[in-house]
Coordinates of C-alpha atoms and ligand atoms in Angstrom, one line a residue:
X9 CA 2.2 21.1 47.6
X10 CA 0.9 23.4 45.0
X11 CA -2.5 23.6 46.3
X12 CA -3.0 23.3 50.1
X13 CA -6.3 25.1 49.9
X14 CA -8.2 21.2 50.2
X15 CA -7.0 18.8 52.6
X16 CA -8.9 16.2 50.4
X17 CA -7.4 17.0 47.1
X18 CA -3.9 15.6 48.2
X19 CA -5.5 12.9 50.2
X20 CA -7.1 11.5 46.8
X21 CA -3.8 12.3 44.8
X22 CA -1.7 10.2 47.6
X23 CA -3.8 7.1 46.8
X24 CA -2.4 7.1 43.3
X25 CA -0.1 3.8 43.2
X26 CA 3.8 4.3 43.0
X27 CA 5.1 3.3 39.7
X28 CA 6.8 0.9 41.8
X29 CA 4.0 -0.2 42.4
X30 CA 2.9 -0.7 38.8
X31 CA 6.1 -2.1 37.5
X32 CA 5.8 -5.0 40.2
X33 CA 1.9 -6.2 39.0
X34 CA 1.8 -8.9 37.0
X35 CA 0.5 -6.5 33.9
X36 CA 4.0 -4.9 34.0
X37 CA 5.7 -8.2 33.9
X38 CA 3.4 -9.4 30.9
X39 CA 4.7 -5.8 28.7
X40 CA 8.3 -6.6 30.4
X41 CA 7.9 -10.1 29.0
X42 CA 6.9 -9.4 25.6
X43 CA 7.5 -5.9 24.6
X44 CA 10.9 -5.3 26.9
X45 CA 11.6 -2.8 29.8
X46 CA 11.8 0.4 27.9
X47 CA 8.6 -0.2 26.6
X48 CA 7.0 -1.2 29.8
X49 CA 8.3 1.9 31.4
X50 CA 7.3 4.3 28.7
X51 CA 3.4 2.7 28.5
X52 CA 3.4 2.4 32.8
X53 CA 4.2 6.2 32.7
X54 CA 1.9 6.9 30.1
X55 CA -1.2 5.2 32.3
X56 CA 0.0 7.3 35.7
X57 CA 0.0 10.6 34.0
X58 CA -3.6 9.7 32.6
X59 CA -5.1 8.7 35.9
X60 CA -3.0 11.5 37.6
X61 CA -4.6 13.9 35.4
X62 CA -8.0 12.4 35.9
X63 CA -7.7 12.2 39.7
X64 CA -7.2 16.2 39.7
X65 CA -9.9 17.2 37.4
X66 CA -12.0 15.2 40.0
X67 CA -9.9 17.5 42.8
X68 CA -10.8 20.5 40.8
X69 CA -14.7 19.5 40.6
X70 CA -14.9 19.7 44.0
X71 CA -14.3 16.0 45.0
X72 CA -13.5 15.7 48.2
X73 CA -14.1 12.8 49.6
X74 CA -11.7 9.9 49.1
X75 CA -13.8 7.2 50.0
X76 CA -14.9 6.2 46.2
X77 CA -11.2 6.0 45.6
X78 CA -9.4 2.6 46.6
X79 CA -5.3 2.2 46.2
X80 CA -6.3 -1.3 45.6
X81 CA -8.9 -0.5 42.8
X82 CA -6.5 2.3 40.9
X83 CA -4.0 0.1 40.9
X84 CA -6.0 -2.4 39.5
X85 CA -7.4 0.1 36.7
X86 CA -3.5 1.0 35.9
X87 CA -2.9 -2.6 35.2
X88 CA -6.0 -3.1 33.0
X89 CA -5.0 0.2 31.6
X90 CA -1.1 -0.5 31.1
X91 CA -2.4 -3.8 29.1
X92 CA -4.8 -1.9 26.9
X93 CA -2.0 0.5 26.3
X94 CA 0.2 -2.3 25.5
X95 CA -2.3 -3.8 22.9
X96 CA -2.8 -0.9 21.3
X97 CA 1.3 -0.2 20.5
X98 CA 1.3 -4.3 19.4
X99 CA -1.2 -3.9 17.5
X100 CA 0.4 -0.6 15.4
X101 CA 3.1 -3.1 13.7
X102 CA 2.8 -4.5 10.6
X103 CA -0.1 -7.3 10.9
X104 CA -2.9 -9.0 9.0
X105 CA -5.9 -7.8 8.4
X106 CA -8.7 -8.5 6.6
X107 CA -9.2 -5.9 3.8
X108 CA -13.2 -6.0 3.0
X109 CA -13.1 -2.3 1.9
X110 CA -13.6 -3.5 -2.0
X111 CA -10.2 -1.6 -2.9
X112 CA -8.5 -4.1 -4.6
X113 CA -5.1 -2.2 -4.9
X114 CA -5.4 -0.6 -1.3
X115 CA -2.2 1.3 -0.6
X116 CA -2.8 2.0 3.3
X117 CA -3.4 -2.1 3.4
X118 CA -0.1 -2.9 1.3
X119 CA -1.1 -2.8 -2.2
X120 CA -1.3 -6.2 -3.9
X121 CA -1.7 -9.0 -1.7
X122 CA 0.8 -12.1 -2.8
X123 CA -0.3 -15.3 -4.6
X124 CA 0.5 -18.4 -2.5
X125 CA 3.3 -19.4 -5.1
X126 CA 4.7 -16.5 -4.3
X127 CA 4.6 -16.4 -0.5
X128 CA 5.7 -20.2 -0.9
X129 CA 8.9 -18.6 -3.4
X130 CA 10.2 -16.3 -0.5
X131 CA 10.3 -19.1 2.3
X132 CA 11.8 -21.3 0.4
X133 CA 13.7 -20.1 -2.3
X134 CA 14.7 -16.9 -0.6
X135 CA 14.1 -16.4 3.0
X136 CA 18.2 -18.1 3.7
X137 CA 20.6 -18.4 1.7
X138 CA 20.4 -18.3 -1.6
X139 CA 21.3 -17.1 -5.5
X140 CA 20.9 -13.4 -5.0
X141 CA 24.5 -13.0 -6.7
X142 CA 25.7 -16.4 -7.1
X143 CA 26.1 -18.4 -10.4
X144 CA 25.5 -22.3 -9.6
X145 CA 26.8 -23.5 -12.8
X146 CA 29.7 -21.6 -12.4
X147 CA 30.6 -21.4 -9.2
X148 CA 30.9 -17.9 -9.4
X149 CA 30.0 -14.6 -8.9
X150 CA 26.7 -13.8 -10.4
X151 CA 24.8 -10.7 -11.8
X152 CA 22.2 -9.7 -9.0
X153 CA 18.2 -10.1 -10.5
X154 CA 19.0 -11.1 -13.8
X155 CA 16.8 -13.6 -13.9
X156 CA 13.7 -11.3 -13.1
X157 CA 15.3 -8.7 -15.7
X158 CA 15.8 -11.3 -18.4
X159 CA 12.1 -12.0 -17.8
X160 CA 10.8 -8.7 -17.4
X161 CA 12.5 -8.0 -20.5
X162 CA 11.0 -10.5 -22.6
X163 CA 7.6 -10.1 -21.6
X164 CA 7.7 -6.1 -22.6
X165 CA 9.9 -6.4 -25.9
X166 CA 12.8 -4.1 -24.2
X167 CA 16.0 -4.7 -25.2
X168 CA 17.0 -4.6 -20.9
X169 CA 15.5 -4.0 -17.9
X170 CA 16.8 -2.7 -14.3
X171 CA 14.9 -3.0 -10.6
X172 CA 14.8 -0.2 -8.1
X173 CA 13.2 0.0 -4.8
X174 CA 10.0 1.6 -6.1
X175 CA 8.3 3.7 -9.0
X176 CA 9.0 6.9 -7.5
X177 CA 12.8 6.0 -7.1
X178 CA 12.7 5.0 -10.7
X179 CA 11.7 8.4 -11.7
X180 CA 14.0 10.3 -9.8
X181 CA 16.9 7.8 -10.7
X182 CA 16.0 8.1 -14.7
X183 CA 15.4 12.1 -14.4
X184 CA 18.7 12.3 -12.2
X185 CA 20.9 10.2 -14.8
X186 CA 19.5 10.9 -17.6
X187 CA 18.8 14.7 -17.0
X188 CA 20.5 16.7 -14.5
X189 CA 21.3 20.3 -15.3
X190 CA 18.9 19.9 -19.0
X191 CA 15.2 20.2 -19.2
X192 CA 12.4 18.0 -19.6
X193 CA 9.3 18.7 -21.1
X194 CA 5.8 17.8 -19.8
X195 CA 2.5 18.1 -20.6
X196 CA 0.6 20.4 -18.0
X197 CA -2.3 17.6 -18.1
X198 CA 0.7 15.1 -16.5
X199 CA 1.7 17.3 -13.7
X200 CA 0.1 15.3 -11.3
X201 CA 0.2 14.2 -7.4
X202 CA 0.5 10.7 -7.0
X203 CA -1.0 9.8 -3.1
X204 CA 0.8 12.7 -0.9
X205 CA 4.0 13.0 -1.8
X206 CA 4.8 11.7 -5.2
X207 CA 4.4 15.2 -7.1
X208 CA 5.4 15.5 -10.6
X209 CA 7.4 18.5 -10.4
X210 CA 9.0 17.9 -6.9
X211 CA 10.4 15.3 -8.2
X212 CA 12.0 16.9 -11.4
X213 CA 13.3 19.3 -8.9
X214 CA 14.7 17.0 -7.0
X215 CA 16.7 15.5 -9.8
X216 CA 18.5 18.7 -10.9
X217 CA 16.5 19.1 -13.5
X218 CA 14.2 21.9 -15.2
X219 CA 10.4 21.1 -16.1
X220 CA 9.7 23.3 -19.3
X221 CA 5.7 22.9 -19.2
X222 CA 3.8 22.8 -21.9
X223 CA -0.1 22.6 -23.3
X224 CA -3.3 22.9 -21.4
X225 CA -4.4 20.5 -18.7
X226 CA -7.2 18.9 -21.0
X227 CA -5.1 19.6 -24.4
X228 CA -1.5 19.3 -25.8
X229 CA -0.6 18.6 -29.1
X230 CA 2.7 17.7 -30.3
X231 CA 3.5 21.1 -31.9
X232 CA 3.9 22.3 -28.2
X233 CA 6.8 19.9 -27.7
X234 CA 8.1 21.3 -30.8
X235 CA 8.0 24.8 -29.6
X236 CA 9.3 24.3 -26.3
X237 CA 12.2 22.4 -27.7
X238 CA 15.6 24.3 -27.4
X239 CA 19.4 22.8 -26.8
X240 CA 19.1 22.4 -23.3
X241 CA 16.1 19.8 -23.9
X242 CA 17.2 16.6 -22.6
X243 CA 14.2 14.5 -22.6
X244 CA 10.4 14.2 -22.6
X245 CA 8.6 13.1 -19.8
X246 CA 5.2 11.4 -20.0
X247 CA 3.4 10.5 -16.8
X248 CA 0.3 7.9 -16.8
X249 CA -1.9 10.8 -14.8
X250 CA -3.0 7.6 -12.7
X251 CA -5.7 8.6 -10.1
X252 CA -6.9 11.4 -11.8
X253 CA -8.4 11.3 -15.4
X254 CA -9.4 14.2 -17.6
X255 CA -12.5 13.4 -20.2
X256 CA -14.2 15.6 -22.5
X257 CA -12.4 17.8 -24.8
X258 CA -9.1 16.5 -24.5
X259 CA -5.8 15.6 -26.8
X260 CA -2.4 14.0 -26.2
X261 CA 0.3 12.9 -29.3
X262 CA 0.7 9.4 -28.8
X263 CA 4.4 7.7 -27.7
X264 CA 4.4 6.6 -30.8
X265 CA 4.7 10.7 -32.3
X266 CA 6.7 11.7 -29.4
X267 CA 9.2 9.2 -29.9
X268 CA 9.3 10.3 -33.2
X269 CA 10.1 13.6 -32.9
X270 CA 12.1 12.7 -29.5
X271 CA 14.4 10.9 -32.0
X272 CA 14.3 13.4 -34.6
X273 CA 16.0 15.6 -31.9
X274 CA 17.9 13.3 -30.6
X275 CA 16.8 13.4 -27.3
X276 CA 15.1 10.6 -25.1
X277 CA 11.3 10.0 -24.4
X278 CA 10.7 8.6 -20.8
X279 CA 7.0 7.2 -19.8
X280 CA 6.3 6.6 -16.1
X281 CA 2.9 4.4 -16.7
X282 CA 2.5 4.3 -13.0
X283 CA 0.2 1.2 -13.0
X284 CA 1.1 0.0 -16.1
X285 CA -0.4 -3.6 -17.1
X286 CA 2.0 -6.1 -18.7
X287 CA -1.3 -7.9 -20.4
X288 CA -4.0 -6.0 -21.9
X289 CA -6.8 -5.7 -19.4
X290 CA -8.9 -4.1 -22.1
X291 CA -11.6 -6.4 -21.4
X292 CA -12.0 -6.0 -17.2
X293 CA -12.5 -2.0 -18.4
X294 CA -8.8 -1.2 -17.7
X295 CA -7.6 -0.3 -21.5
X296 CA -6.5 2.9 -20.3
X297 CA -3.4 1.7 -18.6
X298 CA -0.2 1.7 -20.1
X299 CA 0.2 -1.6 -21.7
X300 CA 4.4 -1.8 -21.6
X301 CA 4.3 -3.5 -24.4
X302 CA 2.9 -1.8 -26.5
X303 CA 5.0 2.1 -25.2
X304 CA 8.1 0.2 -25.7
X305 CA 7.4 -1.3 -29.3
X306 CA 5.8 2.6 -29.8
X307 CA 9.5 3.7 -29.7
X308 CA 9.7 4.9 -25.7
X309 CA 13.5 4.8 -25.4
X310 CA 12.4 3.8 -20.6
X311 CA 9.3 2.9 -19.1
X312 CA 9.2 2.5 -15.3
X313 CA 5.8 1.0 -13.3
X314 CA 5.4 -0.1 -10.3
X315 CA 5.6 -4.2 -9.1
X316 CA 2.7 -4.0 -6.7
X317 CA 0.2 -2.3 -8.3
X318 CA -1.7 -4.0 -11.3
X319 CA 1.4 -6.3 -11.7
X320 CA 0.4 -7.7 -8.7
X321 CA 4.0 -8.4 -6.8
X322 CA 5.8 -7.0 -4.2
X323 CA 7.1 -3.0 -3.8
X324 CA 9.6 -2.7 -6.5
X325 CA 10.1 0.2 -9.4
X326 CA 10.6 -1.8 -13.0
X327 CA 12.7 -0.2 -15.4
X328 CA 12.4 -1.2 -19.5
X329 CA 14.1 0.3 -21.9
X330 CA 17.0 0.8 -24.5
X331 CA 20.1 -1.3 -23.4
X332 CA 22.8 1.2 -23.5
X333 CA 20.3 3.0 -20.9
X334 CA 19.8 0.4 -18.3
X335 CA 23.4 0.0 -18.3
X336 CA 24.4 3.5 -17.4
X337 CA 21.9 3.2 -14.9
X338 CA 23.3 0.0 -13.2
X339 CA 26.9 1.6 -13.6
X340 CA 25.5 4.4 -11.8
X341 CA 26.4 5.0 -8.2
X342 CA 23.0 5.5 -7.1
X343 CA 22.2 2.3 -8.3
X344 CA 23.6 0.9 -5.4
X345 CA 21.0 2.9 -2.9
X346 CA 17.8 2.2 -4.9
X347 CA 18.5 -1.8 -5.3
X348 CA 16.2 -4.1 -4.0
X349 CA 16.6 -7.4 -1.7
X350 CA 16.4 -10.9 -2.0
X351 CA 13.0 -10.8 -1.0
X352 CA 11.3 -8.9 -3.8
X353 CA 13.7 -10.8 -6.3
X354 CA 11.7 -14.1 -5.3
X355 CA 8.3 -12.6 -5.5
X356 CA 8.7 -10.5 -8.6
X357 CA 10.4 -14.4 -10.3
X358 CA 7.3 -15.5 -9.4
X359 CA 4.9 -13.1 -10.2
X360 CA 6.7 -12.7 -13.9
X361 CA 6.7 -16.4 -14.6
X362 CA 2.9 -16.6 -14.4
X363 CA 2.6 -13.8 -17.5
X364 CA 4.9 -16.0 -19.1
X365 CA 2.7 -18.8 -19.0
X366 CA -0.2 -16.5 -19.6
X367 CA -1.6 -17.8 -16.4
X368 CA -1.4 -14.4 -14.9
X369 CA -5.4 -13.5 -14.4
X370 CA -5.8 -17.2 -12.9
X371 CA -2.7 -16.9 -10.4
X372 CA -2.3 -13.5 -9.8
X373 CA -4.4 -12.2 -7.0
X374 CA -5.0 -8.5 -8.0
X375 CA -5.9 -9.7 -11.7
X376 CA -8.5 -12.3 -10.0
X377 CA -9.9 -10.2 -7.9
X378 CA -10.7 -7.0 -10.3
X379 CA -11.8 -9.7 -13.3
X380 CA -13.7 -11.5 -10.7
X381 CA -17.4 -10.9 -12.3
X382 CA -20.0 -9.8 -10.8
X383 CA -22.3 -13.2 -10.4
X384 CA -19.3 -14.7 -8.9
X385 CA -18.7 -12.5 -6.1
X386 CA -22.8 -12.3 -5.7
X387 CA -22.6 -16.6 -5.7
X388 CA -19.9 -16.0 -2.9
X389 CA -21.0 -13.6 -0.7
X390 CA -24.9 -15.3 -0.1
X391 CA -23.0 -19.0 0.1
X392 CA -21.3 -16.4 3.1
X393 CA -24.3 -15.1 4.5
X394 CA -25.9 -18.3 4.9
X395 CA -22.6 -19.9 6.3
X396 CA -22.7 -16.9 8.8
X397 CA -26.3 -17.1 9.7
X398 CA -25.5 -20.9 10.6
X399 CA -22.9 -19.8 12.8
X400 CA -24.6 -17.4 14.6
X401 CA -27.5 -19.4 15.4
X402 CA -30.2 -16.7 15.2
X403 CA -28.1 -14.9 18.0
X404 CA -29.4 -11.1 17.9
X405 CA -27.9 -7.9 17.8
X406 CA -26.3 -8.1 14.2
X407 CA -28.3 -7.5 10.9
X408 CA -27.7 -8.6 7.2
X409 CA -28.7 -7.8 4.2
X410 CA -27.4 -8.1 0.9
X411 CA -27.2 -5.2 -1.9
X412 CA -25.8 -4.5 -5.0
X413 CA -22.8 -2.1 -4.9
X414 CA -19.2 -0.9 -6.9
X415 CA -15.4 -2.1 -5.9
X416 CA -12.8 0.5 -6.3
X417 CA -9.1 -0.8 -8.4
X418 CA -6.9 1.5 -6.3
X419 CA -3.4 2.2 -6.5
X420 CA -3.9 5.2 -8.8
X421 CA -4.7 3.1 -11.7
X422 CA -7.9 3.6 -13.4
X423 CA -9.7 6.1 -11.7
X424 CA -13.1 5.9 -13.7
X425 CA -13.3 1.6 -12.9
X426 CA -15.6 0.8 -10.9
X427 CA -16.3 -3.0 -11.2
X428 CA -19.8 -4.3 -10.1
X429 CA -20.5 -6.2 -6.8
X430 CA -22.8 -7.2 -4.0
X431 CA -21.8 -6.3 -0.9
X432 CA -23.1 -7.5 3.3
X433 CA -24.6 -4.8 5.0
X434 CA -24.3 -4.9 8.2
X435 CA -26.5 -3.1 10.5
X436 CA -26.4 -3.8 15.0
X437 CA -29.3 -3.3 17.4
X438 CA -26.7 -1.9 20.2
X439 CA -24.1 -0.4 17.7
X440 CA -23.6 2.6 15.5
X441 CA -22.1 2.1 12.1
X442 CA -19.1 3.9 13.7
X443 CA -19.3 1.6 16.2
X444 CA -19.6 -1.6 14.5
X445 CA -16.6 -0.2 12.1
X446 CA -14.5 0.8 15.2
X447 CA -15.4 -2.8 16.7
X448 CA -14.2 -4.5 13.4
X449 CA -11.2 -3.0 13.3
X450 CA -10.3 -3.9 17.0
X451 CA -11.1 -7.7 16.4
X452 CA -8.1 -10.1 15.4
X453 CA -7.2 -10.2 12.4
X454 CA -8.9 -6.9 12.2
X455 CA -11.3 -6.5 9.3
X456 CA -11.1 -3.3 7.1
X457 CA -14.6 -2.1 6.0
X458 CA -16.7 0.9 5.1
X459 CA -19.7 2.8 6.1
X460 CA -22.1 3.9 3.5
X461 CA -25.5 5.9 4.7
X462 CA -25.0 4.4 8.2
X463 CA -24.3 0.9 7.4
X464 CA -21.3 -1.0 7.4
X465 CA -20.3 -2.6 4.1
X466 CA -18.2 -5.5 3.4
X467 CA -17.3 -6.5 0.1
X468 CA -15.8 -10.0 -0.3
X469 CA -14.3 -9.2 -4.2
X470 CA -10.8 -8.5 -1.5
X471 CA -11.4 -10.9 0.8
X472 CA -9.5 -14.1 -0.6
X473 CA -11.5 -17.6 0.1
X474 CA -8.9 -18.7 2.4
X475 CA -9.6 -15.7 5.0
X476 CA -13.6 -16.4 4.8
X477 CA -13.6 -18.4 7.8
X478 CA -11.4 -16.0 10.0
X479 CA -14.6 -13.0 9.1
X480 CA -17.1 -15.0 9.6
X481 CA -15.8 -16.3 13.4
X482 CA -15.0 -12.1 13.8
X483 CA -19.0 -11.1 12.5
X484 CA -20.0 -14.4 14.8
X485 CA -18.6 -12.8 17.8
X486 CA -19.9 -9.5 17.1
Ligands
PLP509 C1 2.1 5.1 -8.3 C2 2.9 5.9 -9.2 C3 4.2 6.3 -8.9 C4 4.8 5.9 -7.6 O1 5.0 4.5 -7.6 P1 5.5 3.7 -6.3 O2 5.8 2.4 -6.8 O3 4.4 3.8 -5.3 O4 6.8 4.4 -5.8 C5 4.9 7.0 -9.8 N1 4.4 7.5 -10.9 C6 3.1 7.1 -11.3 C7 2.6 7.6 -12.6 C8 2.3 6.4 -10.4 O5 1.1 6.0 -10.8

């Protein structure tokens, strides 16, 4: 024994329950049950060492006596601990929750949420077997998401387009094809971070390529293209600065001069809009995203954006641009690693068919929610606070007020947007703010929310009318 000094430390120590002992309660068989052996072993050793630890800080304060301390009762704490444990590692998988933050384009909570069309797409049309490279007319082989390209296509004026996992893999696969070993040239007011680990020039790196950087942060004109131009130029790179926006005293050629003098030079002009918006959403304040559209007809030779930010789809970088382009990237072997699944196919058919129709603000969640007007979410949320009251029946503890407040767009696309809203404050006689947050979170589905000068804020702009009923039994419990 390490310290005999105390007869009663290891008299308190030896009460401690065998993990024999754990792994036979009917906690452990629960985890076993649900979670698997492994697990069950790792979380049951995880809950000895913790009361292990506790029972010798209570040795080393000068507890001696073990009559407070029960094998029966420890062992009973270990099980109630083991299942806590256990909840806590279910719940870190990927689940539902209730996203009441106002962030309509939250990345931590998945970006765009899916329409039901959409959801109703993937189970039926995709989730088992079906056309992912299979021609039904023919009976043969077919050409993996051509339909979604055709469409994508069409609905931006590009001549082809091309689908890769993501935005970021769709600059690094254009900068690596298109120019390895040359240089590109960027503004210094583009050289941006995109959320943690989407850098500008990392990625250029990455791709073999040189960044030859030119301007100010707030001003570049075109004549500092012109300068920086030399043999080894292979392209010009301009990057939708996303989350960050720079006002004031500030200039930028447009794609339309760049593309000129890309041409001129023969070399390419690449935009990555980021966000990008595949209608004009002048009119919900979001005219400073990259309408495809219009960068393509503006004589950019590839445009990539992302499918779940204002599009509104599912993860997916979509590539536009000049045909004999996309096809040296499908040709290229890297292709093959970047492709995406049946999955994202269905969803991104989906989504695409609803611009076609130009139903795309009425069926696209993302594009309801951040044109949803302000009366409409105020007319929502008191129809909600009233519901809630009702269900509550004047129980105490919880208080609510309504206030006037701002959503957030998210997703890194326009940064200065802040659309107007009314938000539930919540306030609790027994509860911090932190509290009540923490408390939300733990409840199932949890709910997502914010704290604002020590009040919890819910804003119901993200929380679809489908998922009303599910908050208001979580705030009824509260
Ligand atoms: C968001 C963003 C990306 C990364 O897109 P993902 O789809 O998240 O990979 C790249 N470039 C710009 C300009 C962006 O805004």
């Amino acid at each position: 024994m390490a310290n005999p000094s105390s007869a009663g430390d290891s008299s308190i120590l030896r009460l401690l329950p065998s993990l024999d002992d754990l792994m036979s309660t009917e906690a452990a068989r629960e985890v076993a049950h649900r979670s698997g052996r492994t697990r069950l072993k790792m979380l049951a050793r995880r809950v000895m060492d913790a009361m292990r630890a506790e029972l010798r800080e209570a040795i080393s304060s000068g507890v001696k006596d073990t009559s407070g301390y029960e094998r029966a009762d420890l062992l009973a704490r270990l099980e109630k601990d083991l299942l806590a444990s256990w909840r806590v590692y279910e719940m870190s998988g990927t689940r539902h929750v209730i996203n009441a933050t106002g962030v309509v384009i939250h990345t931590n909570l998945g970006r765009a949420p899916l329409s039901d069309k959409t959801v109703a797409a993937i189970l039926r049309e995709a989730s088992g077997y079906c056309t992912l490279e299979y021609d039904v007319s023919e009976g043969t082989r077919g050409k993996r998401g051509s339909y979604a390209e055709e469409l994508l296509a069409e609905l931006t004026g590009a001549e082809a387009a091309l689908i890769v996992n993501n935005c970021a893999a769709a600059a690094f696969f254009i900068l690596t094809v298109f120019a390895k070993g040359g240089e590109v040239i960027v503004s210094r007011g583009e050289l941006v971070e995109i959320g943690g680990d989407f850098r500008v020039p990392d990625v250029l790196t990455q791709s073999g390529s040189t960044l030859s950087e030119v301007g100010t942060t707030n001003r570049t004109k075109l004549t500092d293209y012109e300068k920086a131009f030399n043999k080894s130029t292979k392209m010009i790179l301009r990057v939708h600065p996303s989350n960050y926006k720079i006002v004031g005293f500030t200039a930028t050629p447009t794609i339309a001069e760049l593309a000129a003098f890309a041409h001129k030079k023969k070399i390419l002009l690449y935009e990555d809009a980021g966000s990008g918006a595949l209608v004009d959403l002048s009119e919900y304040g979001l005219g400073d995203e990259p309408l495809i559209k219009r960068s393509i007809a503006d004589g950019a030779d590839i445009v990539s954006f992302s499918g779940d930010k204002l599009m509104g789809s599912g993860q997916a970088g979509l590539i536009v641009g000049k045909r004999s382009l996309i096809e040296k990237l499908r040709k290229h072997p890297l292709y093959r690693a970047l492709r995406v699944g049946k999955l994202i196919y269905a969803a991104l058919e989906q989504t695409l068919r609803s611009y076609a129709r130009e139903s795309a603000v009425d069926d696209i969640p993302v594009l309801k929610m951040l044109s949803m007007p302000r009366e409409v979410v105020a007319a929502r949320t008191k129809r909600f606070a009233l519901k809630l009251a009702k269900e509550r029946n004047n129980a105490g503890g919880l208080q609510i007020a309504l206030m006037g407040g701002r959503s957030v767009i998210g997703g890194g696309s326009a940064p200065g947007v802040h659309p107007q809203t009314m938000l539930l404050s919540l306030s609790h006689e027994n509860f911090s703010a932190s509290e009540l947050e923490k408390k939300l979170r733990a409840s199932d589905p949890p709910v997502i929310a914010r704290i604002e000068n020590n009040a919890v804020l819910l804003d119901l702009r993200t929380v679809p009318e489908r998922e009303q009923n599910e908050l208001i039994s979580v705030l009824a419990s509260l």
